[in-house]
Amino acid sequence: MSATERAIASAEAHSAHNYHPLPIVVASADGAWMTDIEGRRFLDMLAGYSAINFGHGNQRLIDAAKAQLERVTLTSRAFHHDRFADFCTQLAELCGMEMVLPMNTGAEAVETAVKTARKWGYQVKGVPPGQAKIVVAANNFHGRTTTIISFSTDAEARADFGPYTPGFEIVPYGDLTALEHAVSANTVAVLLEPIQGEAGVLVPPPGYLAGVRELTRERNVLFIADEIQSGLGRTGRTFACEHEGVVPDMYILGKALGGGVVPVSAVVSSSEVLGVYRPGEHGSTFGGNPLACAVALEVIAMLRSGEFQQRATELGDHLHHELGLLVGGGSVDAVRGRGLWAGIDIAPSRGTGREVSEKLMDRGVLVKDTHGSTIRIAPPLVISKEDLDWGLDQLRAVLAGE
Ligand SMILES: *Cc1c(COP(=O)(O)O)cnc(C)c1O
């Protein structure tokens, strides 16, 4: 048994099998590269589902974390701390909004968005008690809590976890007419991913997000954009909504907001919406802690420079040009995405997404399959063009059966 096989066997014996990782055991990482326990190097073309947008071990983020570790790491929200106001002010400013409610994980922030929209619905919009409805899209991914999986259409994510939370209506993604029919007097929010990540990097038809914005504004419904995966530089803009010139009523952020160092998530909105809260009505022991704020402040500063959005745009154009050349050649059925983010539908004759991912791993490239035949590419935005090209070479070799 190799060291890798031993480590995996022991992980499988003592951890719940809620994931099916590729058979690599990472020991360290730097930039876009990871090294396993046997000293082999791998190009990370997943970037922790976009949590590692700024690369592994980004020096600015590590320095910010280290400096904060030496001062104070956790106060709870029972007291103020000296990084909190800056974090909230600067994040609100980055989003062009007014108020922030910090949490830790993405799912918690989505839960917070759901609770906020309902409270806003009762207190501001005047929806009768207990009647608030939120419209969501089919094939969404918003996290794993019981309420969130209640409005999932993924059988695996839902089975045997009921009873489910009521109050949600599901419409096809990208279909404005269906959305229009679903929105009623008691609808408090439309909750969408501006690009559906887990579904296979599905970009909605042009005009969809703008149409959602218009409809929700007309009907006095909150437009909530879950930008946990699509946001913070991934698509070439700070927010994927920007590609359609759309500003929602609320952003849900997570993943890259913590710089790959600590979990940091947040709901960002107007004072009309987040102003509904009074002390005691919602909270989190770790949400907005000093370490999280210090790291996120550095993330915000890096995003303000525009440098990472620029890289994602330029390298993304290159990536999509190269991937586009593969479509129709018999190995790739379709490619979707924006910026440094792509979903690639592998032709069934070339194997499943999992098989292609394993072959790529054997060639030193790490990606993740989704929904059987799709692989997802989302390298750290700091990846060099040379490394990206090398990764693409490996993909072409695997698809050619080499
Ligand atoms: C990852 C993700 C979530 C959930 O985030 P966690 O931190 O895993 O709870 C929610 N929404 C979207 C769009 C995501 O990609």
Tab-separated table of C-alpha atoms and ligand atoms in Angstrom:
chain	number	residue	atom	x	y	z
A	1	MET	CA	0.000	0.000	0.000
A	2	SER	CA	1.313	3.445	-0.908
A	3	ALA	CA	1.254	6.321	1.551
A	4	THR	CA	-1.612	7.782	-0.494
A	5	GLU	CA	-3.640	4.569	-0.347
A	6	ARG	CA	-3.075	4.318	3.406
A	7	ALA	CA	-4.168	7.897	3.994
A	8	ILE	CA	-7.309	7.439	1.896
A	9	ALA	CA	-8.230	4.123	3.563
A	10	SER	CA	-7.910	5.714	6.961
A	11	ALA	CA	-9.972	8.751	5.920
A	12	GLU	CA	-12.662	6.435	4.579
A	13	ALA	CA	-12.730	4.393	7.779
A	14	HIS	CA	-13.213	7.411	10.035
A	15	SER	CA	-15.129	10.028	8.050
A	16	ALA	CA	-18.670	10.093	6.699
A	17	HIS	CA	-18.725	9.297	3.004
A	18	ASN	CA	-20.536	12.455	1.936
A	19	TYR	CA	-17.849	13.205	-0.672
A	20	HIS	CA	-16.058	11.130	-3.314
A	21	PRO	CA	-12.676	12.913	-3.589
A	22	LEU	CA	-10.147	12.201	-6.311
A	23	PRO	CA	-7.427	9.887	-4.934
A	24	ILE	CA	-4.859	12.566	-4.121
A	25	VAL	CA	-3.736	13.577	-0.628
A	26	VAL	CA	-2.574	17.194	-0.583
A	27	ALA	CA	0.197	18.221	1.768
A	28	SER	CA	0.952	21.780	0.679
A	29	ALA	CA	0.053	24.362	-1.943
A	30	ASP	CA	1.371	27.573	-3.447
A	31	GLY	CA	-0.311	29.797	-6.038
A	32	ALA	CA	-2.039	27.540	-8.555
A	33	TRP	CA	-0.087	24.428	-7.550
A	34	MET	CA	-0.611	21.734	-4.931
A	35	THR	CA	1.882	19.107	-3.752
A	36	ASP	CA	0.738	15.736	-2.444
A	37	ILE	CA	2.179	13.636	0.384
A	38	GLU	CA	4.393	11.767	-2.090
A	39	GLY	CA	5.891	14.978	-3.471
A	40	ARG	CA	3.965	15.036	-6.762
A	41	ARG	CA	2.827	18.427	-8.065
A	42	PHE	CA	-0.650	19.170	-9.413
A	43	LEU	CA	-2.106	22.215	-11.152
A	44	ASP	CA	-5.228	23.210	-9.233
A	45	MET	CA	-7.873	24.020	-11.820
A	46	LEU	CA	-10.747	23.955	-9.328
A	47	ALA	CA	-9.556	26.501	-6.745
A	48	GLY	CA	-11.794	25.178	-3.975
A	49	TYR	CA	-14.907	25.931	-6.053
A	50	SER	CA	-13.696	29.562	-6.285
A	51	ALA	CA	-12.777	29.892	-2.608
A	52	ILE	CA	-9.122	30.116	-3.729
A	53	ASN	CA	-9.577	32.879	-6.332
A	54	PHE	CA	-6.412	34.639	-5.109
A	55	GLY	CA	-4.281	31.499	-5.098
A	56	HIS	CA	-2.979	29.214	-2.383
A	57	GLY	CA	-0.880	30.907	0.257
A	58	ASN	CA	-1.405	34.382	-1.198
A	59	GLN	CA	1.202	36.429	0.666
A	60	ARG	CA	-1.000	39.476	1.232
A	61	LEU	CA	-3.745	37.327	2.733
A	62	ILE	CA	-1.357	35.239	4.835
A	63	ASP	CA	0.320	38.402	6.143
A	64	ALA	CA	-3.046	39.959	6.994
A	65	ALA	CA	-4.095	36.789	8.809
A	66	LYS	CA	-0.799	36.484	10.692
A	67	ALA	CA	-0.889	40.093	11.846
A	68	GLN	CA	-4.436	39.642	13.112
A	69	LEU	CA	-3.610	36.302	14.788
A	70	GLU	CA	-1.131	38.172	16.981
A	71	ARG	CA	-3.714	40.761	18.068
A	72	VAL	CA	-7.205	39.323	18.603
A	73	THR	CA	-9.056	36.566	16.766
A	74	LEU	CA	-12.502	36.358	18.322
A	75	THR	CA	-14.620	38.619	20.492
A	76	SER	CA	-18.139	37.388	19.615
A	77	ARG	CA	-20.585	40.097	18.675
A	78	ALA	CA	-21.229	40.754	22.360
A	79	PHE	CA	-18.533	43.440	21.998
A	80	HIS	CA	-17.351	45.682	19.194
A	81	HIS	CA	-13.897	45.076	17.748
A	82	ASP	CA	-11.696	47.369	15.731
A	83	ARG	CA	-11.867	45.590	12.349
A	84	PHE	CA	-15.633	45.262	12.168
A	85	ALA	CA	-16.676	48.738	11.049
A	86	ASP	CA	-14.019	48.864	8.326
A	87	PHE	CA	-15.037	45.456	7.032
A	88	CYS	CA	-18.733	46.322	6.832
A	89	THR	CA	-18.138	49.797	5.390
A	90	GLN	CA	-15.703	48.632	2.739
A	91	LEU	CA	-17.694	45.563	1.730
A	92	ALA	CA	-20.875	47.615	1.400
A	93	GLU	CA	-18.935	50.116	-0.707
A	94	LEU	CA	-17.498	47.389	-2.956
A	95	CYS	CA	-21.058	46.170	-3.537
A	96	GLY	CA	-22.507	49.662	-4.023
A	97	MET	CA	-24.838	48.954	-1.100
A	98	GLU	CA	-25.393	50.179	2.420
A	99	MET	CA	-25.340	47.414	5.010
A	100	VAL	CA	-23.653	44.096	5.693
A	101	LEU	CA	-24.662	41.119	7.819
A	102	PRO	CA	-21.629	38.858	8.217
A	103	MET	CA	-21.839	35.085	8.648
A	104	ASN	CA	-19.307	32.290	8.054
A	105	THR	CA	-20.307	29.750	5.423
A	106	GLY	CA	-22.212	30.246	2.207
A	107	ALA	CA	-25.192	28.222	3.380
A	108	GLU	CA	-25.493	30.401	6.484
A	109	ALA	CA	-25.518	33.505	4.333
A	110	VAL	CA	-28.242	32.014	2.104
A	111	GLU	CA	-30.262	31.168	5.238
A	112	THR	CA	-29.733	34.754	6.364
A	113	ALA	CA	-30.955	36.024	2.989
A	114	VAL	CA	-34.092	33.868	3.236
A	115	LYS	CA	-34.837	35.066	6.776
A	116	THR	CA	-34.152	38.678	5.823
A	117	ALA	CA	-36.408	38.562	2.762
A	118	ARG	CA	-39.243	37.053	4.808
A	119	LYS	CA	-38.892	39.638	7.574
A	120	TRP	CA	-38.778	42.433	4.992
A	121	GLY	CA	-41.863	40.922	3.365
A	122	TYR	CA	-43.878	41.034	6.594
A	123	GLN	CA	-42.587	44.296	7.997
A	124	VAL	CA	-42.068	46.443	4.910
A	125	LYS	CA	-44.051	44.943	2.038
A	126	GLY	CA	-47.004	43.954	4.224
A	127	VAL	CA	-47.353	40.261	3.341
A	128	PRO	CA	-49.902	38.504	5.645
A	129	PRO	CA	-48.224	36.523	8.484
A	130	GLY	CA	-46.838	33.146	7.450
A	131	GLN	CA	-47.572	33.661	3.732
A	132	ALA	CA	-44.200	34.814	2.381
A	133	LYS	CA	-43.037	33.042	-0.755
A	134	ILE	CA	-39.598	32.960	-2.370
A	135	VAL	CA	-39.158	31.989	-6.011
A	136	VAL	CA	-36.020	30.015	-6.946
A	137	ALA	CA	-34.677	28.301	-10.056
A	138	ALA	CA	-34.534	24.622	-10.942
A	139	ASN	CA	-31.076	23.023	-10.710
A	140	ASN	CA	-30.006	25.647	-8.186
A	141	PHE	CA	-27.249	25.117	-5.689
A	142	HIS	CA	-27.463	27.316	-2.605
A	143	GLY	CA	-26.009	25.046	0.080
A	144	ARG	CA	-26.823	22.092	2.286
A	145	THR	CA	-29.012	23.103	5.226
A	146	THR	CA	-32.475	21.594	5.642
A	147	THR	CA	-34.232	24.752	4.438
A	148	ILE	CA	-31.937	25.177	1.449
A	149	ILE	CA	-32.237	21.572	0.270
A	150	SER	CA	-36.001	21.989	0.635
A	151	PHE	CA	-35.898	24.065	-2.557
A	152	SER	CA	-33.289	21.990	-4.370
A	153	THR	CA	-34.304	19.912	-7.407
A	154	ASP	CA	-31.365	17.537	-6.955
A	155	ALA	CA	-32.742	14.188	-5.757
A	156	GLU	CA	-29.442	13.228	-4.071
A	157	ALA	CA	-29.347	16.454	-2.097
A	158	ARG	CA	-32.938	16.002	-0.850
A	159	ALA	CA	-33.675	12.315	-0.384
A	160	ASP	CA	-34.431	11.237	3.197
A	161	PHE	CA	-33.830	14.707	4.642
A	162	GLY	CA	-37.490	15.741	4.910
A	163	PRO	CA	-39.801	17.109	6.137
A	164	TYR	CA	-38.964	20.108	3.998
A	165	THR	CA	-39.368	23.823	4.681
A	166	PRO	CA	-42.356	25.277	2.807
A	167	GLY	CA	-42.558	28.709	1.194
A	168	PHE	CA	-40.570	28.197	-2.009
A	169	GLU	CA	-41.614	27.914	-5.630
A	170	ILE	CA	-39.303	26.526	-8.294
A	171	VAL	CA	-39.274	27.768	-11.898
A	172	PRO	CA	-37.024	26.804	-14.834
A	173	TYR	CA	-33.748	28.795	-14.897
A	174	GLY	CA	-33.523	31.350	-17.672
A	175	ASP	CA	-37.288	31.435	-18.315
A	176	LEU	CA	-38.676	34.932	-17.665
A	177	THR	CA	-42.256	34.032	-18.527
A	178	ALA	CA	-42.308	31.223	-15.970
A	179	LEU	CA	-40.884	33.618	-13.392
A	180	GLU	CA	-43.524	36.231	-14.167
A	181	HIS	CA	-46.281	33.664	-13.593
A	182	ALA	CA	-44.729	32.464	-10.343
A	183	VAL	CA	-44.427	35.900	-8.741
A	184	SER	CA	-47.557	36.715	-6.732
A	185	ALA	CA	-48.663	39.305	-4.168
A	186	ASN	CA	-47.034	37.276	-1.379
A	187	THR	CA	-43.694	36.837	-3.146
A	188	VAL	CA	-40.963	38.513	-1.133
A	189	ALA	CA	-37.931	37.518	-3.178
A	190	VAL	CA	-36.509	35.894	-6.269
A	191	LEU	CA	-33.309	34.039	-5.342
A	192	LEU	CA	-30.955	33.116	-8.191
A	193	GLU	CA	-27.365	32.336	-9.076
A	194	PRO	CA	-26.443	34.777	-11.898
A	195	ILE	CA	-24.524	31.830	-13.365
A	196	GLN	CA	-25.456	28.376	-12.058
A	197	GLY	CA	-22.184	26.823	-10.857
A	198	GLU	CA	-22.959	23.319	-9.609
A	199	ALA	CA	-25.485	22.825	-12.412
A	200	GLY	CA	-22.526	22.919	-14.825
A	201	VAL	CA	-21.662	26.622	-15.164
A	202	LEU	CA	-24.936	27.524	-16.869
A	203	VAL	CA	-25.026	31.087	-18.180
A	204	PRO	CA	-28.615	32.358	-18.513
A	205	PRO	CA	-29.844	33.675	-21.881
A	206	PRO	CA	-28.916	37.315	-22.613
A	207	GLY	CA	-31.419	39.707	-21.068
A	208	TYR	CA	-32.572	37.260	-18.392
A	209	LEU	CA	-30.973	38.936	-15.387
A	210	ALA	CA	-32.041	42.371	-16.644
A	211	GLY	CA	-35.563	40.995	-17.082
A	212	VAL	CA	-35.528	39.600	-13.539
A	213	ARG	CA	-34.413	43.008	-12.295
A	214	GLU	CA	-37.240	44.795	-14.102
A	215	LEU	CA	-39.893	42.315	-12.995
A	216	THR	CA	-38.839	42.307	-9.346
A	217	ARG	CA	-38.693	46.102	-9.259
A	218	GLU	CA	-42.176	46.397	-10.773
A	219	ARG	CA	-43.686	43.857	-8.379
A	220	ASN	CA	-41.917	45.074	-5.224
A	221	VAL	CA	-40.004	41.813	-4.820
A	222	LEU	CA	-36.384	41.545	-3.686
A	223	PHE	CA	-33.899	40.283	-6.267
A	224	ILE	CA	-31.340	38.237	-4.352
A	225	ALA	CA	-28.203	37.255	-6.270
A	226	ASP	CA	-26.273	34.328	-4.824
A	227	GLU	CA	-22.785	35.361	-5.988
A	228	ILE	CA	-21.021	32.989	-3.589
A	229	GLN	CA	-19.302	31.209	-6.483
A	230	SER	CA	-19.770	33.627	-9.389
A	231	GLY	CA	-18.683	36.746	-7.522
A	232	LEU	CA	-15.419	38.386	-6.477
A	233	GLY	CA	-13.556	38.318	-9.770
A	234	ARG	CA	-14.277	34.849	-11.139
A	235	THR	CA	-16.148	35.985	-14.270
A	236	GLY	CA	-13.935	38.992	-14.998
A	237	ARG	CA	-16.086	41.401	-12.989
A	238	THR	CA	-16.500	41.848	-9.275
A	239	PHE	CA	-20.027	40.444	-9.662
A	240	ALA	CA	-21.419	38.278	-12.452
A	241	CYS	CA	-24.570	40.460	-12.429
A	242	GLU	CA	-22.445	43.288	-13.856
A	243	HIS	CA	-22.227	41.521	-17.214
A	244	GLU	CA	-25.861	42.493	-17.708
A	245	GLY	CA	-25.567	45.865	-16.013
A	246	VAL	CA	-27.791	44.576	-13.227
A	247	VAL	CA	-27.657	45.516	-9.547
A	248	PRO	CA	-29.776	43.203	-7.368
A	249	ASP	CA	-31.320	44.194	-4.034
A	250	MET	CA	-29.075	41.813	-2.169
A	251	TYR	CA	-25.807	40.025	-2.773
A	252	ILE	CA	-24.956	36.796	-0.997
A	253	LEU	CA	-21.184	36.384	-0.798
A	254	GLY	CA	-18.904	33.666	0.529
A	255	LYS	CA	-16.125	31.415	-0.750
A	256	ALA	CA	-13.434	33.841	-2.052
A	257	LEU	CA	-14.460	36.466	0.534
A	258	GLY	CA	-12.423	34.471	3.064
A	259	GLY	CA	-9.422	34.346	0.722
A	260	GLY	CA	-9.171	30.582	1.156
A	261	VAL	CA	-7.891	31.264	4.675
A	262	VAL	CA	-11.019	31.349	6.824
A	263	PRO	CA	-14.715	30.919	6.079
A	264	VAL	CA	-16.308	34.346	5.620
A	265	SER	CA	-19.744	34.986	4.172
A	266	ALA	CA	-22.093	37.931	4.145
A	267	VAL	CA	-25.394	39.296	3.021
A	268	VAL	CA	-25.074	42.799	1.589
A	269	SER	CA	-28.085	45.008	0.933
A	270	SER	CA	-29.800	48.345	1.538
A	271	SER	CA	-30.618	49.813	4.930
A	272	GLU	CA	-34.321	49.359	4.114
A	273	VAL	CA	-33.794	45.607	3.847
A	274	LEU	CA	-31.099	44.844	6.447
A	275	GLY	CA	-32.570	47.538	8.685
A	276	VAL	CA	-35.370	45.118	9.606
A	277	TYR	CA	-33.234	43.437	12.270
A	278	ARG	CA	-33.366	44.199	15.983
A	279	PRO	CA	-30.937	42.787	18.586
A	280	GLY	CA	-31.479	39.098	19.260
A	281	GLU	CA	-33.343	38.296	16.038
A	282	HIS	CA	-30.414	36.734	14.175
A	283	GLY	CA	-26.735	36.095	14.752
A	284	SER	CA	-23.631	33.947	14.705
A	285	THR	CA	-20.883	33.415	17.282
A	286	PHE	CA	-18.145	33.531	14.654
A	287	GLY	CA	-19.766	35.832	12.074
A	288	GLY	CA	-17.729	38.997	11.574
A	289	ASN	CA	-14.897	37.891	13.867
A	290	PRO	CA	-11.656	39.919	13.823
A	291	LEU	CA	-9.640	37.321	11.898
A	292	ALA	CA	-12.370	36.959	9.278
A	293	CYS	CA	-12.669	40.746	8.946
A	294	ALA	CA	-8.898	41.218	8.623
A	295	VAL	CA	-8.615	38.647	5.836
A	296	ALA	CA	-11.751	39.862	4.049
A	297	LEU	CA	-10.515	43.469	4.223
A	298	GLU	CA	-7.420	42.378	2.308
A	299	VAL	CA	-9.624	40.520	-0.199
A	300	ILE	CA	-11.685	43.694	-0.687
A	301	ALA	CA	-8.512	45.769	-1.171
A	302	MET	CA	-7.266	43.318	-3.804
A	303	LEU	CA	-10.597	43.434	-5.630
A	304	ARG	CA	-10.617	47.232	-5.559
A	305	SER	CA	-7.444	47.257	-7.655
A	306	GLY	CA	-9.310	45.544	-10.510
A	307	GLU	CA	-6.198	43.486	-11.206
A	308	PHE	CA	-7.854	40.099	-10.612
A	309	GLN	CA	-10.946	40.936	-12.645
A	310	GLN	CA	-8.592	41.966	-15.472
A	311	ARG	CA	-6.681	38.679	-15.281
A	312	ALA	CA	-9.929	36.693	-15.258
A	313	THR	CA	-11.088	38.582	-18.342
A	314	GLU	CA	-7.869	38.144	-20.320
A	315	LEU	CA	-7.085	34.577	-19.323
A	316	GLY	CA	-10.785	33.734	-19.546
A	317	ASP	CA	-10.957	34.937	-23.160
A	318	HIS	CA	-7.972	32.733	-23.906
A	319	LEU	CA	-9.466	29.746	-22.044
A	320	HIS	CA	-12.808	30.021	-23.842
A	321	HIS	CA	-11.126	30.496	-27.212
A	322	GLU	CA	-9.118	27.303	-26.710
A	323	LEU	CA	-12.055	25.315	-25.319
A	324	GLY	CA	-14.278	26.531	-28.154
A	325	LEU	CA	-11.906	24.884	-30.629
A	326	LEU	CA	-12.644	21.507	-29.007
A	327	VAL	CA	-16.404	21.712	-29.515
A	328	GLY	CA	-17.669	19.633	-32.417
A	329	GLY	CA	-14.439	17.673	-32.727
A	330	GLY	CA	-16.106	14.584	-31.279
A	331	SER	CA	-14.753	14.848	-27.736
A	332	VAL	CA	-16.572	17.881	-26.361
A	333	ASP	CA	-20.307	18.472	-26.816
A	334	ALA	CA	-20.534	21.961	-25.339
A	335	VAL	CA	-18.588	24.564	-23.375
A	336	ARG	CA	-20.179	27.261	-21.215
A	337	GLY	CA	-18.962	29.910	-18.844
A	338	ARG	CA	-17.553	33.358	-18.346
A	339	GLY	CA	-14.113	34.579	-17.343
A	340	LEU	CA	-11.882	31.940	-15.792
A	341	TRP	CA	-14.818	29.609	-15.321
A	342	ALA	CA	-15.968	26.869	-17.670
A	343	GLY	CA	-18.268	23.876	-17.738
A	344	ILE	CA	-17.252	21.346	-20.373
A	345	ASP	CA	-19.688	18.643	-21.485
A	346	ILE	CA	-17.589	15.608	-22.383
A	347	ALA	CA	-18.856	13.443	-25.253
A	348	PRO	CA	-20.039	10.106	-23.792
A	349	SER	CA	-17.580	8.260	-26.077
A	350	ARG	CA	-14.684	9.882	-24.149
A	351	GLY	CA	-15.858	8.633	-20.776
A	352	THR	CA	-17.643	10.167	-17.829
A	353	GLY	CA	-16.674	13.443	-16.215
A	354	ARG	CA	-15.218	11.443	-13.341
A	355	GLU	CA	-13.085	9.321	-15.684
A	356	VAL	CA	-11.766	12.403	-17.471
A	357	SER	CA	-11.033	14.025	-14.087
A	358	GLU	CA	-9.066	10.934	-13.001
A	359	LYS	CA	-7.072	10.868	-16.232
A	360	LEU	CA	-6.316	14.567	-15.837
A	361	MET	CA	-5.156	13.889	-12.292
A	362	ASP	CA	-2.754	11.237	-13.617
A	363	ARG	CA	-1.332	14.011	-15.813
A	364	GLY	CA	-1.059	16.434	-12.906
A	365	VAL	CA	-4.199	18.520	-13.405
A	366	LEU	CA	-7.011	18.741	-10.855
A	367	VAL	CA	-10.587	19.452	-11.945
A	368	LYS	CA	-13.985	18.300	-10.703
A	369	ASP	CA	-16.790	16.569	-12.512
A	370	THR	CA	-20.443	17.460	-12.038
A	371	HIS	CA	-23.686	15.810	-13.189
A	372	GLY	CA	-22.066	12.805	-14.848
A	373	SER	CA	-20.668	14.161	-18.075
A	374	THR	CA	-19.499	17.680	-17.213
A	375	ILE	CA	-16.144	18.842	-15.901
A	376	ARG	CA	-15.686	22.219	-14.347
A	377	ILE	CA	-12.625	24.417	-14.728
A	378	ALA	CA	-12.070	27.326	-12.337
A	379	PRO	CA	-8.345	27.856	-11.705
A	380	PRO	CA	-7.084	30.440	-9.224
A	381	LEU	CA	-7.153	33.869	-10.896
A	382	VAL	CA	-3.406	34.130	-10.248
A	383	ILE	CA	-2.620	31.216	-12.592
A	384	SER	CA	0.008	32.076	-15.219
A	385	LYS	CA	-0.835	31.872	-18.909
A	386	GLU	CA	1.878	29.227	-19.307
A	387	ASP	CA	0.367	27.045	-16.593
A	388	LEU	CA	-3.120	27.496	-18.031
A	389	ASP	CA	-1.824	26.444	-21.457
A	390	TRP	CA	-0.077	23.449	-19.939
A	391	GLY	CA	-3.336	22.439	-18.240
A	392	LEU	CA	-5.174	22.788	-21.554
A	393	ASP	CA	-2.503	20.621	-23.236
A	394	GLN	CA	-3.220	17.890	-20.690
A	395	LEU	CA	-6.965	18.197	-21.332
A	396	ARG	CA	-6.455	17.907	-25.089
A	397	ALA	CA	-4.232	14.853	-24.559
A	398	VAL	CA	-6.807	13.139	-22.350
A	399	LEU	CA	-9.619	13.870	-24.791
A	400	ALA	CA	-7.475	12.526	-27.635
A	401	GLY	CA	-7.134	9.287	-25.676
A	402	GLU	CA	-3.381	9.714	-25.181
B	1	LIG	C1	-20.749	26.902	-2.473
B	1	LIG	C2	-22.033	27.595	-2.674
B	1	LIG	C3	-22.939	27.775	-1.618
B	1	LIG	C4	-22.739	27.185	-0.244
B	1	LIG	O1	-21.566	27.614	0.373
B	1	LIG	P1	-20.954	26.781	1.597
B	1	LIG	O2	-19.856	27.658	2.116
B	1	LIG	O3	-20.466	25.485	1.054
B	1	LIG	O4	-22.061	26.591	2.585
B	1	LIG	C5	-24.093	28.503	-1.869
B	1	LIG	N1	-24.345	29.013	-3.081
B	1	LIG	C6	-23.506	28.855	-4.121
B	1	LIG	C7	-23.829	29.466	-5.437
B	1	LIG	C8	-22.324	28.125	-3.960
B	1	LIG	O5	-21.513	27.926	-5.004
